[in-house]
PDB file of C-alpha atoms in Angstrom:
ATOM      1  CA  MET A1359     -18.228   7.557 -54.294  1.00  0.00           C
ATOM      2  CA  LEU A1360     -18.852   9.341 -50.651  1.00  0.00           C
ATOM      3  CA  SER A1361     -15.912  11.074 -51.337  1.00  0.00           C
ATOM      4  CA  ILE A1362     -17.149  12.429 -54.239  1.00  0.00           C
ATOM      5  CA  ILE A1363     -20.955  13.315 -52.939  1.00  0.00           C
ATOM      6  CA  GLY A1364     -19.796  14.690 -49.541  1.00  0.00           C
ATOM      7  CA  MET A1365     -16.569  17.205 -51.775  1.00  0.00           C
ATOM      8  CA  VAL A1366     -19.404  18.069 -54.555  1.00  0.00           C
ATOM      9  CA  GLY A1367     -22.190  18.701 -51.211  1.00  0.00           C
ATOM     10  CA  VAL A1368     -18.916  21.163 -49.309  1.00  0.00           C
ATOM     11  CA  VAL A1369     -18.310  22.867 -52.997  1.00  0.00           C
ATOM     12  CA  GLY A1370     -21.508  23.290 -54.233  1.00  0.00           C
ATOM     13  CA  THR A1371     -23.249  24.608 -50.303  1.00  0.00           C
ATOM     14  CA  PHE A1372     -20.444  27.360 -50.194  1.00  0.00           C
ATOM     15  CA  CYS A1373     -20.103  28.267 -53.746  1.00  0.00           C
ATOM     16  CA  ASN A1374     -24.303  28.705 -53.654  1.00  0.00           C
ATOM     17  CA  ILE A1375     -24.190  31.055 -50.507  1.00  0.00           C
ATOM     18  CA  LEU A1376     -21.575  33.221 -52.288  1.00  0.00           C
ATOM     19  CA  THR A1377     -23.689  33.891 -55.273  1.00  0.00           C
ATOM     20  CA  ILE A1378     -26.495  34.078 -52.816  1.00  0.00           C
ATOM     21  CA  SER A1379     -24.827  36.113 -50.865  1.00  0.00           C
ATOM     22  CA  THR A1380     -23.589  38.525 -53.450  1.00  0.00           C
ATOM     23  CA  PHE A1381     -26.507  39.383 -55.570  1.00  0.00           C
ATOM     24  CA  LEU A1382     -28.512  39.763 -52.406  1.00  0.00           C
ATOM     25  CA  TYR A1383     -26.350  42.256 -51.539  1.00  0.00           C
ATOM     26  CA  LEU A1384     -25.783  44.198 -55.309  1.00  0.00           C
ATOM     27  CA  TYR A1385     -29.770  44.103 -55.088  1.00  0.00           C
ATOM     28  CA  PHE A1386     -30.508  46.052 -51.703  1.00  0.00           C
ATOM     29  CA  PHE A1387     -27.156  48.124 -51.660  1.00  0.00           C
ATOM     30  CA  PRO A1388     -26.841  49.449 -55.122  1.00  0.00           C
ATOM     31  CA  VAL A1389     -25.888  53.358 -53.760  1.00  0.00           C
ATOM     32  CA  ARG A1390     -23.790  51.700 -50.954  1.00  0.00           C
ATOM     33  CA  ILE A1391     -21.537  49.993 -53.877  1.00  0.00           C
ATOM     34  CA  LYS A1392     -21.794  53.273 -55.952  1.00  0.00           C
ATOM     35  CA  THR A1393     -20.469  54.901 -53.023  1.00  0.00           C
ATOM     36  CA  ILE A1394     -17.438  52.698 -51.837  1.00  0.00           C
ATOM     37  CA  PHE A1395     -16.778  51.196 -55.500  1.00  0.00           C
ATOM     38  CA  GLY A1396     -17.954  54.408 -58.293  1.00  0.00           C
ATOM     39  CA  GLN A1397     -19.290  51.622 -60.362  1.00  0.00           C
ATOM     40  CA  GLU A1398     -23.594  50.914 -60.903  1.00  0.00           C
ATOM     41  CA  PHE A1399     -24.737  47.465 -61.594  1.00  0.00           C
ATOM     42  CA  GLY A1400     -27.505  47.491 -64.105  1.00  0.00           C
ATOM     43  CA  MET A1401     -27.472  43.211 -64.853  1.00  0.00           C
ATOM     44  CA  THR A1402     -29.504  43.965 -61.521  1.00  0.00           C
ATOM     45  CA  LYS A1403     -32.789  45.598 -62.641  1.00  0.00           C
ATOM     46  CA  ASP A1404     -32.998  42.851 -65.460  1.00  0.00           C
ATOM     47  CA  PRO A1405     -35.421  39.952 -64.514  1.00  0.00           C
ATOM     48  CA  VAL A1406     -32.474  36.694 -65.633  1.00  0.00           C
ATOM     49  CA  PHE A1407     -30.572  38.576 -62.419  1.00  0.00           C
ATOM     50  CA  LEU A1408     -33.793  37.108 -60.352  1.00  0.00           C
ATOM     51  CA  LEU A1409     -33.446  34.054 -62.550  1.00  0.00           C
ATOM     52  CA  VAL A1410     -30.027  33.158 -62.194  1.00  0.00           C
ATOM     53  CA  LEU A1411     -30.272  33.959 -58.374  1.00  0.00           C
ATOM     54  CA  HIS A1412     -33.325  31.416 -57.903  1.00  0.00           C
ATOM     55  CA  LEU A1413     -30.890  28.712 -59.607  1.00  0.00           C
ATOM     56  CA  SER A1414     -28.083  29.353 -56.882  1.00  0.00           C
ATOM     57  CA  PHE A1415     -30.935  28.952 -54.637  1.00  0.00           C
ATOM     58  CA  CYS A1416     -32.591  26.148 -55.842  1.00  0.00           C
ATOM     59  CA  ASP A1417     -29.188  24.786 -56.266  1.00  0.00           C
ATOM     60  CA  LEU A1418     -28.331  25.018 -52.473  1.00  0.00           C
ATOM     61  CA  LEU A1419     -31.884  23.747 -51.581  1.00  0.00           C
ATOM     62  CA  TYR A1420     -30.239  20.582 -53.435  1.00  0.00           C
ATOM     63  CA  CYS A1421     -27.055  20.256 -52.078  1.00  0.00           C
ATOM     64  CA  VAL A1422     -28.959  20.690 -48.420  1.00  0.00           C
ATOM     65  CA  SER A1423     -31.533  18.607 -48.407  1.00  0.00           C
ATOM     66  CA  GLY A1424     -31.054  16.252 -51.911  1.00  0.00           C
ATOM     67  CA  LEU A1425     -27.757  14.765 -51.780  1.00  0.00           C
ATOM     68  CA  PRO A1426     -27.706  13.252 -48.478  1.00  0.00           C
ATOM     69  CA  THR A1427     -30.287  11.115 -49.234  1.00  0.00           C
ATOM     70  CA  TYR A1428     -27.906   9.644 -51.742  1.00  0.00           C
ATOM     71  CA  TRP A1429     -25.133   9.810 -49.085  1.00  0.00           C
ATOM     72  CA  ASP A1430     -27.557   7.351 -46.280  1.00  0.00           C
ATOM     73  CA  VAL A1431     -27.675   5.049 -49.239  1.00  0.00           C
ATOM     74  CA  TYR A1432     -23.777   4.615 -49.851  1.00  0.00           C
ATOM     75  CA  TYR A1433     -22.967   4.876 -46.460  1.00  0.00           C
ATOM     76  CA  HIS A1434     -25.043   1.986 -45.142  1.00  0.00           C
ATOM     77  CA  GLY A1435     -25.285   0.670 -48.330  1.00  0.00           C
ATOM     78  CA  TYR A1436     -29.408   0.276 -47.996  1.00  0.00           C
ATOM     79  CA  TYR A1437     -31.735   2.846 -47.763  1.00  0.00           C
ATOM     80  CA  PRO A1438     -31.981   2.944 -43.654  1.00  0.00           C
ATOM     81  CA  HIS A1439     -35.075   4.932 -43.120  1.00  0.00           C
ATOM     82  CA  SER A1440     -39.216   3.908 -43.642  1.00  0.00           C
ATOM     83  CA  HIS A1441     -40.545   3.802 -46.770  1.00  0.00           C
ATOM     84  CA  ALA A1442     -42.612   6.947 -46.037  1.00  0.00           C
ATOM     85  CA  MET A1443     -39.195   8.880 -45.002  1.00  0.00           C
ATOM     86  CA  CYS A1444     -38.037   7.578 -48.505  1.00  0.00           C
ATOM     87  CA  GLN A1445     -40.963   8.553 -50.565  1.00  0.00           C
ATOM     88  CA  TYR A1446     -40.695  12.363 -49.407  1.00  0.00           C
ATOM     89  CA  SER A1447     -36.933  12.765 -49.025  1.00  0.00           C
ATOM     90  CA  ALA A1448     -37.754  12.455 -52.921  1.00  0.00           C
ATOM     91  CA  PHE A1449     -40.648  14.500 -53.398  1.00  0.00           C
ATOM     92  CA  PHE A1450     -38.680  17.193 -51.874  1.00  0.00           C
ATOM     93  CA  ARG A1451     -35.498  16.243 -53.726  1.00  0.00           C
ATOM     94  CA  ASN A1452     -37.037  15.758 -57.423  1.00  0.00           C
ATOM     95  CA  THR A1453     -39.512  18.860 -56.450  1.00  0.00           C
ATOM     96  CA  ILE A1454     -36.632  21.287 -56.311  1.00  0.00           C
ATOM     97  CA  ALA A1455     -34.643  19.342 -59.617  1.00  0.00           C
ATOM     98  CA  TYR A1456     -37.613  20.350 -61.743  1.00  0.00           C
ATOM     99  CA  ALA A1457     -38.061  23.812 -60.753  1.00  0.00           C
ATOM    100  CA  ASP A1458     -34.424  24.467 -61.007  1.00  0.00           C
ATOM    101  CA  PHE A1459     -34.637  22.557 -65.040  1.00  0.00           C
ATOM    102  CA  HIS A1460     -37.839  25.238 -65.453  1.00  0.00           C
ATOM    103  CA  THR A1461     -35.540  27.926 -64.332  1.00  0.00           C
ATOM    104  CA  ILE A1462     -32.907  27.409 -66.803  1.00  0.00           C
ATOM    105  CA  ALA A1463     -35.856  27.111 -69.117  1.00  0.00           C
ATOM    106  CA  LEU A1464     -36.718  30.053 -68.715  1.00  0.00           C
ATOM    107  CA  ILE A1465     -33.499  32.039 -68.404  1.00  0.00           C
ATOM    108  CA  SER A1466     -32.889  30.466 -72.127  1.00  0.00           C
ATOM    109  CA  ALA A1467     -36.425  31.864 -73.302  1.00  0.00           C
ATOM    110  CA  PHE A1468     -35.705  35.558 -71.646  1.00  0.00           C
ATOM    111  CA  PHE A1469     -32.469  35.247 -73.433  1.00  0.00           C
ATOM    112  CA  ALA A1470     -34.004  34.477 -76.783  1.00  0.00           C
ATOM    113  CA  TRP A1471     -37.124  37.095 -76.066  1.00  0.00           C
ATOM    114  CA  ARG A1472     -33.886  39.935 -76.220  1.00  0.00           C
ATOM    115  CA  ARG A1473     -32.773  38.859 -79.196  1.00  0.00           C
ATOM    116  CA  LYS A1474     -35.416  37.989 -80.983  1.00  0.00           C
ATOM    117  CA  ARG A1475     -37.133  41.755 -80.016  1.00  0.00           C
ATOM    118  CA  GLY A1476     -33.285  43.068 -80.453  1.00  0.00           C
ATOM    119  CA  GLN A1477     -33.213  44.484 -77.361  1.00  0.00           C
ATOM    120  CA  GLN A1478     -29.998  44.577 -75.051  1.00  0.00           C
ATOM    121  CA  SER A1479     -31.899  43.761 -71.509  1.00  0.00           C
ATOM    122  CA  ASN A1480     -35.053  42.947 -70.626  1.00  0.00           C
ATOM    123  CA  SER A1481     -35.169  45.653 -67.223  1.00  0.00           C
ATOM    124  CA  ARG A1482     -38.463  47.206 -68.308  1.00  0.00           C
ATOM    125  CA  TYR A1483     -40.126  43.990 -66.969  1.00  0.00           C
ATOM    126  CA  GLY A1484     -40.207  45.002 -63.059  1.00  0.00           C
ATOM    127  CA  ALA A1485     -39.827  42.415 -60.141  1.00  0.00           C
ATOM    128  CA  LYS A1486     -42.788  41.467 -59.211  1.00  0.00           C
ATOM    129  CA  PRO A1487     -43.573  38.971 -63.105  1.00  0.00           C
ATOM    130  CA  VAL A1488     -41.013  37.588 -62.460  1.00  0.00           C
ATOM    131  CA  LEU A1489     -41.352  36.510 -58.892  1.00  0.00           C
ATOM    132  CA  GLY A1490     -45.006  35.621 -60.259  1.00  0.00           C
ATOM    133  CA  MET A1491     -42.691  33.120 -62.926  1.00  0.00           C
ATOM    134  CA  ILE A1492     -40.946  31.623 -59.817  1.00  0.00           C
ATOM    135  CA  VAL A1493     -43.896  31.236 -57.965  1.00  0.00           C
ATOM    136  CA  CYS A1494     -45.937  29.415 -61.196  1.00  0.00           C
ATOM    137  CA  VAL A1495     -42.568  27.023 -61.573  1.00  0.00           C
ATOM    138  CA  TRP A1496     -42.981  26.223 -57.456  1.00  0.00           C
ATOM    139  CA  VAL A1497     -47.124  25.167 -58.570  1.00  0.00           C
ATOM    140  CA  TYR A1498     -45.728  22.776 -61.413  1.00  0.00           C
ATOM    141  CA  SER A1499     -42.956  21.682 -59.838  1.00  0.00           C
ATOM    142  CA  PHE A1500     -44.995  20.697 -57.235  1.00  0.00           C
ATOM    143  CA  CYS A1501     -47.739  19.025 -59.138  1.00  0.00           C
ATOM    144  CA  ILE A1502     -45.262  17.269 -60.813  1.00  0.00           C
ATOM    145  CA  THR A1503     -44.123  15.340 -58.193  1.00  0.00           C
ATOM    146  CA  CYS A1504     -47.383  15.144 -56.932  1.00  0.00           C
ATOM    147  CA  ILE A1505     -47.992  12.639 -60.070  1.00  0.00           C
ATOM    148  CA  PRO A1506     -46.311   9.432 -58.056  1.00  0.00           C
ATOM    149  CA  LEU A1507     -46.874  10.513 -54.629  1.00  0.00           C
ATOM    150  CA  LEU A1508     -50.494  10.270 -55.813  1.00  0.00           C
ATOM    151  CA  GLY A1509     -49.778   6.893 -57.531  1.00  0.00           C
ATOM    152  CA  LEU A1510     -51.577   8.968 -60.816  1.00  0.00           C
ATOM    153  CA  CYS A1511     -48.550   7.495 -62.282  1.00  0.00           C
ATOM    154  CA  GLY A1512     -46.087   5.195 -60.973  1.00  0.00           C
ATOM    155  CA  GLN A1513     -45.444   6.079 -57.229  1.00  0.00           C
ATOM    156  CA  LEU A1514     -42.393   7.329 -55.075  1.00  0.00           C
ATOM    157  CA  GLY A1515     -39.941   4.290 -53.441  1.00  0.00           C
ATOM    158  CA  PHE A1516     -36.922   2.745 -53.042  1.00  0.00           C
ATOM    159  CA  ASP A1517     -35.029   1.152 -56.708  1.00  0.00           C
ATOM    160  CA  PRO A1518     -32.581  -1.238 -55.349  1.00  0.00           C
ATOM    161  CA  LYS A1519     -31.003  -1.121 -58.345  1.00  0.00           C
ATOM    162  CA  HIS A1520     -29.769   2.843 -58.822  1.00  0.00           C
ATOM    163  CA  GLY A1521     -29.506   2.903 -55.069  1.00  0.00           C
ATOM    164  CA  LYS A1522     -31.975   6.164 -54.276  1.00  0.00           C
ATOM    165  CA  CYS A1523     -35.616   6.820 -53.727  1.00  0.00           C
ATOM    166  CA  LYS A1524     -37.318   7.536 -57.201  1.00  0.00           C
ATOM    167  CA  VAL A1525     -40.005   7.207 -59.362  1.00  0.00           C
ATOM    168  CA  ILE A1526     -41.012   2.960 -59.139  1.00  0.00           C
ATOM    169  CA  THR A1527     -43.168   0.894 -60.968  1.00  0.00           C
ATOM    170  CA  CYS A1528     -46.276   1.494 -58.514  1.00  0.00           C
ATOM    171  CA  ASP A1529     -48.088  -2.370 -59.769  1.00  0.00           C
ATOM    172  CA  SER A1530     -51.215  -2.262 -57.235  1.00  0.00           C
ATOM    173  CA  CYS A1531     -52.191   1.968 -58.206  1.00  0.00           C
ATOM    174  CA  SER A1532     -51.584   0.010 -61.736  1.00  0.00           C
ATOM    175  CA  GLU A1533     -55.671  -0.324 -62.493  1.00  0.00           C
ATOM    176  CA  GLY A1534     -56.382   3.435 -60.859  1.00  0.00           C
ATOM    177  CA  SER A1535     -53.329   5.142 -63.138  1.00  0.00           C
ATOM    178  CA  TYR A1536     -54.299   7.578 -65.279  1.00  0.00           C
ATOM    179  CA  PHE A1537     -51.270   6.552 -67.102  1.00  0.00           C
ATOM    180  CA  THR A1538     -49.462   3.754 -68.945  1.00  0.00           C
ATOM    181  CA  GLY A1539     -46.047   2.906 -69.970  1.00  0.00           C
ATOM    182  CA  PRO A1540     -42.856   3.464 -68.004  1.00  0.00           C
ATOM    183  CA  PRO A1541     -43.717   6.009 -64.932  1.00  0.00           C
ATOM    184  CA  GLY A1542     -40.121   7.350 -65.338  1.00  0.00           C
ATOM    185  CA  GLY A1543     -40.008   8.219 -68.485  1.00  0.00           C
ATOM    186  CA  ILE A1544     -43.190   9.837 -68.125  1.00  0.00           C
ATOM    187  CA  VAL A1545     -42.237  12.546 -65.195  1.00  0.00           C
ATOM    188  CA  LEU A1546     -38.984  13.359 -66.763  1.00  0.00           C
ATOM    189  CA  ALA A1547     -40.886  13.924 -70.174  1.00  0.00           C
ATOM    190  CA  PHE A1548     -43.036  16.474 -68.094  1.00  0.00           C
ATOM    191  CA  SER A1549     -40.605  17.482 -65.397  1.00  0.00           C
ATOM    192  CA  ILE A1550     -37.090  17.832 -67.671  1.00  0.00           C
ATOM    193  CA  GLY A1551     -38.078  16.848 -71.355  1.00  0.00           C
ATOM    194  CA  ILE A1552     -39.995  19.917 -71.517  1.00  0.00           C
ATOM    195  CA  PRO A1553     -37.712  22.470 -70.308  1.00  0.00           C
ATOM    196  CA  SER A1554     -34.751  20.471 -72.123  1.00  0.00           C
ATOM    197  CA  ILE A1555     -37.239  21.241 -75.134  1.00  0.00           C
ATOM    198  CA  VAL A1556     -37.226  24.918 -74.357  1.00  0.00           C
ATOM    199  CA  VAL A1557     -33.911  25.612 -74.085  1.00  0.00           C
ATOM    200  CA  LEU A1558     -33.161  23.684 -77.166  1.00  0.00           C
ATOM    201  CA  ILE A1559     -35.387  26.361 -78.929  1.00  0.00           C
ATOM    202  CA  SER A1560     -34.470  29.541 -77.191  1.00  0.00           C
ATOM    203  CA  TYR A1561     -30.180  28.762 -78.097  1.00  0.00           C
ATOM    204  CA  SER A1562     -31.262  28.313 -81.267  1.00  0.00           C
ATOM    205  CA  ILE A1563     -33.192  31.457 -81.801  1.00  0.00           C
ATOM    206  CA  VAL A1564     -30.323  33.586 -79.926  1.00  0.00           C
ATOM    207  CA  TYR A1565     -27.836  31.011 -82.202  1.00  0.00           C
ATOM    208  CA  ASN A1566     -29.722  32.120 -85.696  1.00  0.00           C
ATOM    209  CA  SER A1567     -29.932  35.676 -85.084  1.00  0.00           C
ATOM    210  CA  LEU A1568     -26.175  35.651 -84.149  1.00  0.00           C
ATOM    211  CA  THR A1569     -25.436  34.529 -87.777  1.00  0.00           C
ATOM    212  CA  LYS A1570     -27.863  37.509 -89.568  1.00  0.00           C
ATOM    213  CA  VAL A1571     -25.041  40.058 -87.773  1.00  0.00           C
ATOM    214  CA  THR A1572     -22.507  41.260 -89.327  1.00  0.00           C
ATOM    215  CA  ALA A1573     -19.044  38.476 -88.484  1.00  0.00           C
ATOM    216  CA  ASP A1574     -16.806  40.027 -85.535  1.00  0.00           C
ATOM    217  CA  VAL A1575     -15.040  37.805 -82.648  1.00  0.00           C
ATOM    218  CA  GLU A1576     -17.506  38.935 -80.094  1.00  0.00           C
ATOM    219  CA  THR A1577     -20.479  37.856 -82.411  1.00  0.00           C
ATOM    220  CA  SER A1578     -17.772  34.899 -82.761  1.00  0.00           C
ATOM    221  CA  ASN A1579     -17.566  33.924 -79.302  1.00  0.00           C
ATOM    222  CA  LEU A1580     -21.303  34.816 -78.682  1.00  0.00           C
ATOM    223  CA  ARG A1581     -22.072  32.259 -81.069  1.00  0.00           C
ATOM    224  CA  LYS A1582     -19.345  30.047 -79.612  1.00  0.00           C
ATOM    225  CA  SER A1583     -20.779  30.396 -75.810  1.00  0.00           C
ATOM    226  CA  VAL A1584     -24.714  29.405 -77.071  1.00  0.00           C
ATOM    227  CA  LEU A1585     -23.072  26.286 -78.806  1.00  0.00           C
ATOM    228  CA  ILE A1586     -21.004  25.047 -75.167  1.00  0.00           C
ATOM    229  CA  LEU A1587     -24.422  26.318 -73.300  1.00  0.00           C
ATOM    230  CA  VAL A1588     -26.152  23.936 -75.918  1.00  0.00           C
ATOM    231  CA  ILE A1589     -23.560  20.968 -75.657  1.00  0.00           C
ATOM    232  CA  CYS A1590     -23.231  21.574 -71.866  1.00  0.00           C
ATOM    233  CA  TYR A1591     -26.730  21.154 -70.692  1.00  0.00           C
ATOM    234  CA  PHE A1592     -27.936  17.769 -72.979  1.00  0.00           C
ATOM    235  CA  SER A1593     -24.169  15.995 -71.926  1.00  0.00           C
ATOM    236  CA  PHE A1594     -25.334  16.814 -68.391  1.00  0.00           C
ATOM    237  CA  ILE A1595     -28.830  16.071 -69.339  1.00  0.00           C
ATOM    238  CA  LEU A1596     -29.187  13.512 -71.761  1.00  0.00           C
ATOM    239  CA  PRO A1597     -27.413  10.507 -69.037  1.00  0.00           C
ATOM    240  CA  ILE A1598     -30.109  11.295 -66.732  1.00  0.00           C
ATOM    241  CA  LEU A1599     -32.990  10.699 -69.043  1.00  0.00           C
ATOM    242  CA  VAL A1600     -31.067   7.342 -69.832  1.00  0.00           C
ATOM    243  CA  LEU A1601     -30.909   6.563 -66.546  1.00  0.00           C
ATOM    244  CA  GLU A1602     -34.021   6.722 -66.311  1.00  0.00           C
TER     245      GLU A1602
END
């Protein structure tokens, strides 16, 4: 398990740094690229471009700050740091993960909006509205993670059963809690459940719009791509929801 976590961390860090560097180069040096390579990349004006860049940034943060917490536990056989360290490491890791999921939901929503309006791109949206959405994603993710941190629904702490710092039941704060039920499930309903519903609805709209188009090889490939995206998304997400 140590080698797997280490490999995922190293490969994820390298690939995301490469992706971010490439995307930033495309975004900030279009004239130089056109001069040297004779090509233009219109995708840099698409809001999805900035969202994918943000998604890669979230993944990089998770590889750098999230995965080491798992590595610590598997290496020592227990969590070697203080309870406060456990809480705040889980806080930052979960905030990054929630921002990641909501960014995926935004990307799928943009695709659905594009297909619904019959547009080839959303280039009419400037960078400022997209940056505003990204800020809202972080604020919302931060607020969700604050719920267990403040003891409003469970608490953040070490779970020996799963071997990680996460949302656990808080008996001492149950009287003042605003929510009843399994705290992990309630938090995940807002942090992962809502984005999953958005992804499902958005790609259903995309797939439905493709069924109304005259069938050809490109359309058929797009349908398959949509189905693969949805299957892969829920194949990775559902185990998290079940385990938590």
